[in-house]
Each structure stands twice: as C-alpha cells, then as structure tokens.
Amino acid sequence: MFQTRDSVKEPSSATHASVIAGQFRAARLSQTALPDFPGPLPRELEESYTIQDAAIAEWPDTLVGWKVGRILGDLVDVHGTDRLIGPIFSGSLQRAVGEAEQDFAAIQGGFCAVEGEYVFELAFDAEPGKTNYDASSALALVGELWTGIEVAGSPLATINDLGPTVVVSDFGNNWGLILGKPVQNWRARLEELTCAVTINGDVVGTGVVTAFPGGITQSLVFALNCAAGRGLPLKRGMLISTGAVSGVHDAKPGDHAIADFGQDGKIACHRLASPSSSGQK
C-alpha cells in the first residue's frame, strides 16, 4: 500500500531531541569532532533544553553541578533571558592542588576555551519545585564560594557562532570544571571579586563579578530556578559555575593558561596536545 504525503508522519520533537542528543553524546564519548549541527537547528530555548535533558538522561556519569552562560545583545529580547545553563559531571571535575598546573584534553577540531569564574557550592538542597528564588533565598543555600576555571568545549567548533539555542543543546558548551580555592569572607566581598586570565604569558582578559547584570548572584538564582523548572532541583554539594568573569578565551593544543584571582590565588592549566584520559570521560 502506498503512503500519501498526508499519511506520512513527521518525526516528533521528542524524536528530533533524542537523535540530536545521541549524536552529541556519541561525539563527546568518542572525542570526535562534528562538522555540522546534527539535525535541524532549534529555534527556541525550550527545544534546546529538551535536547539537553535527553542527553543528561543517557550520560554515563553523575551530575555534580551546572555552568551558567550569558546570552548577549538582541538575543536577550528574542529568548526572554540573559542566561543559560549546562550540566557539569563528576568525570569532568578537577580539583587544583595548590597552584600546580592541571592538564586537560579536548576534542581536536572541536571548540575549546578557558574562562575564569567563581563557583558556588550548595550547603543545602534546593526546594523541589521552587522556581521563584531571589538573591536572598538563593544565597541562603550556599556554603562556599570557590575560584574556578570552566573549560568550555564541544565537538562542534562553531557552537558559539550558531547561538544560544545550539549552545544549550550540547551541555551548554561545557567540557569541564577546574576548582581552585575557597574564597575567604566571600559574602562581604561579593561585589569586588575579580579575575584575570593569561595564556602563554599574555593577558587575554580581565573582569569583575559586577560586570554582568546581577553579577554572580543572579547566575545562582537563574540556575536554581531553571533547573527546578526542568525537574532537576539542585542538591547539597552541587556546584554552580557562575559565568566568565574574565571573558571566553580560545585554548589551542599546547596552550598554558593561568586564572589569577588576586588574594584568592591562581589556577594554572594546560591543554594537552592530543586527547587523553586526563580529559572528559
């Protein structure tokens, strides 16, 4: 029996999400670059988070936190928000030992960058279903604030060029997190914290936590509300990497980067010349 055009069903959005998530997952696990976005480009962030949820559900590792990224310019009005989130997993978390250089690997031919950031650690579980956290109620959940470097990365080299819906689709363009030292007396210093990043000895970016709207506190608020709205409320011990204070800095194989947090110390890292077990598993 022949099918007419009207009788042929288009793949559902859930099917598209599962297929795209599977392609990104396979590329990450095999450390293989993707030449193009693996499916139709999502137009709305809701579509992108559906893809991300599908990938998280099948990822063979434990969720330990979230990275927060920025949405800039006219796209803020398009999407109705100035932030996005992506998951951080246990296997991609490193803890710096003093100022010793931490090695990491990323996908050859994909995207890779380093970003100096501050990282909240929750001391209490978020309330399941609560999506109206504000600065006060969000900070009440926090135990420590850490220095950190987000290693941004994706199998797709053009991920940032294609915009926030694509960024969200692939784990928010997160490849890993290097955790540094606790920030002393952080509650009293929350609006004065800074970070500068050098790569191979050259300063490539400097910034202060108040440079973006609401600072790092608003990143925490957004992560709590967004994750809870997706049925993934944050738990005690989870980490929230709050956004690139220093800016986003491309890292090539062989590059050495240092994030300098002033009195709160430095984190040094080195992108290996080829993928190895030091990178995301």
CSV table of C-alpha atoms in Angstrom, one decimal:
chain,number,residue,atom,x,y,z
A,1,MET,CA,0.0,0.0,0.0
A,2,PHE,CA,1.4,3.4,-1.0
A,3,GLN,CA,1.5,6.2,1.5
A,4,THR,CA,0.3,9.6,0.5
A,5,ARG,CA,2.2,12.7,1.7
A,6,ASP,CA,-0.6,13.5,4.2
A,7,SER,CA,-0.3,10.0,5.7
A,8,VAL,CA,3.5,10.2,6.3
A,9,LYS,CA,4.0,11.4,9.9
A,10,GLU,CA,6.8,13.9,10.6
A,11,PRO,CA,9.2,12.9,13.3
A,12,SER,CA,8.1,14.3,16.7
A,13,SER,CA,10.1,17.0,18.5
A,14,ALA,CA,11.0,14.4,21.1
A,15,THR,CA,12.4,12.1,18.4
A,16,HIS,CA,14.5,15.0,17.0
A,17,ALA,CA,15.7,15.8,20.5
A,18,SER,CA,16.7,12.2,21.2
A,19,VAL,CA,18.5,11.8,17.8
A,20,ILE,CA,20.5,15.1,18.3
A,21,ALA,CA,21.3,14.3,21.9
A,22,GLY,CA,22.6,10.9,20.8
A,23,GLN,CA,24.8,12.4,18.1
A,24,PHE,CA,26.4,14.8,20.6
A,25,ARG,CA,26.7,12.2,23.2
A,26,ALA,CA,28.5,9.8,20.9
A,27,ALA,CA,30.8,12.5,19.6
A,28,ARG,CA,31.8,13.5,23.2
A,29,LEU,CA,32.3,10.0,24.4
A,30,SER,CA,34.5,9.1,21.3
A,31,GLN,CA,36.1,12.6,21.3
A,32,THR,CA,35.2,13.1,17.7
A,33,ALA,CA,34.5,16.5,16.1
A,34,LEU,CA,31.2,17.1,14.4
A,35,PRO,CA,31.3,19.0,11.1
A,36,ASP,CA,27.8,20.4,11.5
A,37,PHE,CA,24.9,20.6,14.0
A,38,PRO,CA,23.5,17.1,13.9
A,39,GLY,CA,19.9,17.9,13.0
A,40,PRO,CA,17.6,20.9,12.4
A,41,LEU,CA,18.7,23.9,14.4
A,42,PRO,CA,16.5,24.5,17.4
A,43,ARG,CA,14.7,27.9,17.3
A,44,GLU,CA,13.6,28.1,20.9
A,45,LEU,CA,15.5,27.5,24.2
A,46,GLU,CA,12.7,25.1,25.2
A,47,GLU,CA,13.6,22.9,22.3
A,48,SER,CA,17.3,23.1,23.3
A,49,TYR,CA,16.7,22.1,26.9
A,50,THR,CA,14.7,19.2,25.7
A,51,ILE,CA,17.8,18.0,23.8
A,52,GLN,CA,19.9,18.7,26.8
A,53,ASP,CA,17.6,16.7,29.1
A,54,ALA,CA,17.7,13.8,26.7
A,55,ALA,CA,21.5,13.8,26.7
A,56,ILE,CA,21.7,14.1,30.5
A,57,ALA,CA,19.4,11.2,30.9
A,58,GLU,CA,21.7,8.9,28.9
A,59,TRP,CA,25.1,10.3,30.0
A,60,PRO,CA,27.1,7.7,31.9
A,61,ASP,CA,28.2,9.8,34.8
A,62,THR,CA,26.9,11.7,37.9
A,63,LEU,CA,25.6,15.2,37.6
A,64,VAL,CA,27.5,17.4,40.1
A,65,GLY,CA,26.5,20.9,39.1
A,66,TRP,CA,25.7,23.4,36.4
A,67,LYS,CA,27.6,26.0,34.4
A,68,VAL,CA,25.8,29.4,33.7
A,69,GLY,CA,26.5,31.1,30.5
A,70,ARG,CA,25.5,34.5,29.1
A,71,ILE,CA,23.1,35.4,26.3
A,72,LEU,CA,24.0,38.8,24.8
A,73,GLY,CA,22.7,41.7,22.8
A,74,ASP,CA,19.4,41.5,20.9
A,75,LEU,CA,19.2,37.7,21.6
A,76,VAL,CA,18.2,38.6,25.2
A,77,ASP,CA,14.9,40.0,23.9
A,78,VAL,CA,14.5,37.1,21.4
A,79,HIS,CA,14.8,34.5,24.1
A,80,GLY,CA,13.5,36.4,27.1
A,81,THR,CA,16.5,35.7,29.3
A,82,ASP,CA,20.2,36.7,29.5
A,83,ARG,CA,21.5,33.4,30.8
A,84,LEU,CA,21.6,29.7,30.1
A,85,ILE,CA,22.7,26.6,31.9
A,86,GLY,CA,24.5,23.3,31.1
A,87,PRO,CA,25.4,20.3,33.2
A,88,ILE,CA,28.8,19.5,34.9
A,89,PHE,CA,29.6,15.9,35.5
A,90,SER,CA,31.8,14.1,38.0
A,91,GLY,CA,34.3,12.8,35.4
A,92,SER,CA,35.0,16.3,34.1
A,93,LEU,CA,35.6,17.9,37.5
A,94,GLN,CA,39.2,18.5,38.6
A,95,ARG,CA,40.4,20.0,41.9
A,96,ALA,CA,43.6,22.0,41.7
A,97,VAL,CA,46.3,21.2,44.1
A,98,GLY,CA,47.8,24.5,45.2
A,99,GLU,CA,48.9,26.3,42.1
A,100,ALA,CA,50.1,23.1,40.3
A,101,GLU,CA,49.2,23.1,36.6
A,102,GLN,CA,46.2,20.9,35.8
A,103,ASP,CA,46.2,19.1,32.4
A,104,PHE,CA,43.0,18.7,30.3
A,105,ALA,CA,42.2,17.3,26.9
A,106,ALA,CA,39.6,18.5,24.5
A,107,ILE,CA,38.4,17.3,21.1
A,108,GLN,CA,40.7,18.0,18.2
A,109,GLY,CA,38.7,20.0,15.6
A,110,GLY,CA,36.0,21.0,18.1
A,111,PHE,CA,35.6,24.0,20.3
A,112,CYS,CA,37.7,24.7,23.4
A,113,ALA,CA,38.1,27.8,25.6
A,114,VAL,CA,39.0,28.6,29.2
A,115,GLU,CA,37.1,31.0,31.4
A,116,GLY,CA,38.0,32.4,34.8
A,117,GLU,CA,34.9,32.0,37.0
A,118,TYR,CA,33.6,31.9,40.6
A,119,VAL,CA,31.8,28.8,41.7
A,120,PHE,CA,29.1,28.5,44.4
A,121,GLU,CA,28.8,25.2,46.4
A,122,LEU,CA,25.4,24.5,48.0
A,123,ALA,CA,25.2,23.6,51.7
A,124,PHE,CA,21.5,22.7,51.5
A,125,ASP,CA,19.2,21.0,49.0
A,126,ALA,CA,17.0,23.4,46.9
A,127,GLU,CA,13.3,23.1,47.5
A,128,PRO,CA,11.8,20.7,44.8
A,129,GLY,CA,9.5,22.6,42.5
A,130,LYS,CA,10.5,26.1,43.8
A,131,THR,CA,11.2,28.3,40.8
A,132,ASN,CA,11.0,31.8,42.4
A,133,TYR,CA,14.3,32.0,44.2
A,134,ASP,CA,15.7,35.5,44.6
A,135,ALA,CA,19.1,36.7,45.7
A,136,SER,CA,18.5,36.4,49.4
A,137,SER,CA,16.8,32.9,49.3
A,138,ALA,CA,19.4,31.6,46.8
A,139,LEU,CA,22.4,32.8,48.8
A,140,ALA,CA,20.9,31.2,52.0
A,141,LEU,CA,21.6,27.8,50.3
A,142,VAL,CA,25.3,28.4,49.7
A,143,GLY,CA,28.1,27.1,51.9
A,144,GLU,CA,31.3,28.0,50.0
A,145,LEU,CA,32.4,30.1,47.1
A,146,TRP,CA,35.4,28.8,45.1
A,147,THR,CA,37.7,30.1,42.4
A,148,GLY,CA,37.5,28.1,39.2
A,149,ILE,CA,38.2,27.7,35.5
A,150,GLU,CA,35.4,26.5,33.3
A,151,VAL,CA,36.8,24.5,30.3
A,152,ALA,CA,34.2,25.3,27.6
A,153,GLY,CA,34.1,22.7,24.9
A,154,SER,CA,32.1,20.9,22.3
A,155,PRO,CA,32.5,18.5,19.4
A,156,LEU,CA,31.1,21.4,17.3
A,157,ALA,CA,33.7,24.0,16.5
A,158,THR,CA,31.0,26.6,15.5
A,159,ILE,CA,28.9,26.1,18.6
A,160,ASN,CA,29.2,29.7,19.8
A,161,ASP,CA,28.7,31.2,16.4
A,162,LEU,CA,25.4,29.4,16.0
A,163,GLY,CA,23.9,31.0,19.1
A,164,PRO,CA,22.4,30.1,22.5
A,165,THR,CA,19.9,27.5,21.3
A,166,VAL,CA,22.8,25.5,19.9
A,167,VAL,CA,25.0,26.1,23.0
A,168,VAL,CA,22.2,24.8,25.3
A,169,SER,CA,21.7,21.7,23.1
A,170,ASP,CA,25.3,20.5,23.8
A,171,PHE,CA,25.6,20.7,27.6
A,172,GLY,CA,25.8,24.5,27.5
A,173,ASN,CA,29.2,24.1,25.8
A,174,ASN,CA,30.7,22.8,29.0
A,175,TRP,CA,33.7,20.4,28.8
A,176,GLY,CA,34.8,20.5,32.4
A,177,LEU,CA,35.5,22.5,35.6
A,178,ILE,CA,38.7,23.0,37.5
A,179,LEU,CA,38.1,24.0,41.1
A,180,GLY,CA,40.6,26.2,42.9
A,181,LYS,CA,40.5,27.5,46.5
A,182,PRO,CA,37.6,28.7,48.7
A,183,VAL,CA,37.2,32.5,48.7
A,184,GLN,CA,37.6,33.8,52.2
A,185,ASN,CA,35.0,36.1,53.6
A,186,TRP,CA,33.2,36.0,50.3
A,187,ARG,CA,29.8,37.3,51.5
A,188,ALA,CA,31.3,40.6,52.4
A,189,ARG,CA,33.4,40.8,49.2
A,190,LEU,CA,30.7,39.6,46.7
A,191,GLU,CA,30.8,42.8,44.6
A,192,GLU,CA,34.5,43.3,44.4
A,193,LEU,CA,35.8,39.9,43.2
A,194,THR,CA,38.0,40.0,40.1
A,195,CYS,CA,39.8,37.6,37.7
A,196,ALA,CA,42.4,38.0,35.0
A,197,VAL,CA,43.5,35.2,32.6
A,198,THR,CA,46.8,34.8,30.8
A,199,ILE,CA,47.5,32.4,28.0
A,200,ASN,CA,51.2,31.6,27.3
A,201,GLY,CA,52.1,34.6,29.4
A,202,ASP,CA,49.9,37.1,27.6
A,203,VAL,CA,46.9,38.7,29.4
A,204,VAL,CA,43.8,37.8,27.4
A,205,GLY,CA,41.0,39.0,29.7
A,206,THR,CA,40.2,40.7,32.9
A,207,GLY,CA,36.9,41.4,34.7
A,208,VAL,CA,34.9,42.0,37.8
A,209,VAL,CA,31.9,40.0,39.0
A,210,THR,CA,29.6,43.0,38.7
A,211,ALA,CA,30.3,43.4,35.0
A,212,PHE,CA,27.2,41.5,34.0
A,213,PRO,CA,23.6,42.1,35.2
A,214,GLY,CA,23.0,40.9,38.7
A,215,GLY,CA,26.6,39.6,39.0
A,216,ILE,CA,27.3,36.1,40.1
A,217,THR,CA,24.4,36.1,42.5
A,218,GLN,CA,21.9,36.4,39.6
A,219,SER,CA,23.6,33.4,37.9
A,220,LEU,CA,23.0,31.3,41.0
A,221,VAL,CA,19.3,32.4,41.1
A,222,PHE,CA,18.9,31.6,37.4
A,223,ALA,CA,20.5,28.1,37.8
A,224,LEU,CA,18.3,27.3,40.8
A,225,ASN,CA,15.1,28.3,39.1
A,226,CYS,CA,15.9,26.9,35.6
A,227,ALA,CA,17.0,23.5,36.9
A,228,ALA,CA,14.0,23.2,39.2
A,229,GLY,CA,11.6,24.1,36.4
A,230,ARG,CA,13.0,21.1,34.5
A,231,GLY,CA,12.5,18.7,37.4
A,232,LEU,CA,16.2,18.8,38.3
A,233,PRO,CA,16.4,20.7,41.6
A,234,LEU,CA,19.9,21.3,42.9
A,235,LYS,CA,21.2,19.3,45.8
A,236,ARG,CA,23.6,19.8,48.6
A,237,GLY,CA,27.2,19.7,47.4
A,238,MET,CA,26.4,20.7,43.9
A,239,LEU,CA,28.5,23.4,42.2
A,240,ILE,CA,27.3,26.4,40.1
A,241,SER,CA,29.9,27.9,37.9
A,242,THR,CA,28.6,31.4,37.6
A,243,GLY,CA,29.9,32.8,34.3
A,244,ALA,CA,33.0,34.0,32.6
A,245,VAL,CA,34.3,36.9,34.7
A,246,SER,CA,37.5,37.1,32.6
A,247,GLY,CA,35.7,36.5,29.2
A,248,VAL,CA,35.9,33.5,26.9
A,249,HIS,CA,39.4,32.6,25.7
A,250,ASP,CA,40.1,30.1,23.0
A,251,ALA,CA,42.6,27.4,24.0
A,252,LYS,CA,44.7,25.6,21.4
A,253,PRO,CA,46.5,22.3,21.9
A,254,GLY,CA,49.7,23.1,23.9
A,255,ASP,CA,48.4,26.3,25.5
A,256,HIS,CA,49.1,27.2,29.1
A,257,ALA,CA,46.6,29.3,30.9
A,258,ILE,CA,46.5,30.9,34.3
A,259,ALA,CA,43.5,32.4,36.0
A,260,ASP,CA,44.5,35.0,38.7
A,261,PHE,CA,42.0,35.7,41.4
A,262,GLY,CA,44.2,38.2,43.3
A,263,GLN,CA,44.3,37.4,47.1
A,264,ASP,CA,42.3,34.2,46.4
A,265,GLY,CA,45.1,32.6,44.4
A,266,LYS,CA,45.7,31.3,40.9
A,267,ILE,CA,44.7,28.3,38.9
A,268,ALA,CA,47.0,27.0,36.1
A,269,CYS,CA,46.0,24.6,33.4
A,270,HIS,CA,47.4,23.2,30.2
A,271,ARG,CA,45.5,21.9,27.2
A,272,LEU,CA,47.2,18.7,26.1
A,273,ALA,CA,48.4,18.4,22.6
A,274,SER,CA,46.2,15.4,22.0
A,275,PRO,CA,43.2,13.8,23.8
A,276,SER,CA,43.9,11.5,26.7
A,277,SER,CA,42.4,10.1,29.8
A,278,SER,CA,43.1,13.5,31.5
A,279,GLY,CA,40.1,15.0,29.8
A,280,GLN,CA,36.4,14.3,30.0
A,281,LYS,CA,35.5,10.6,30.0
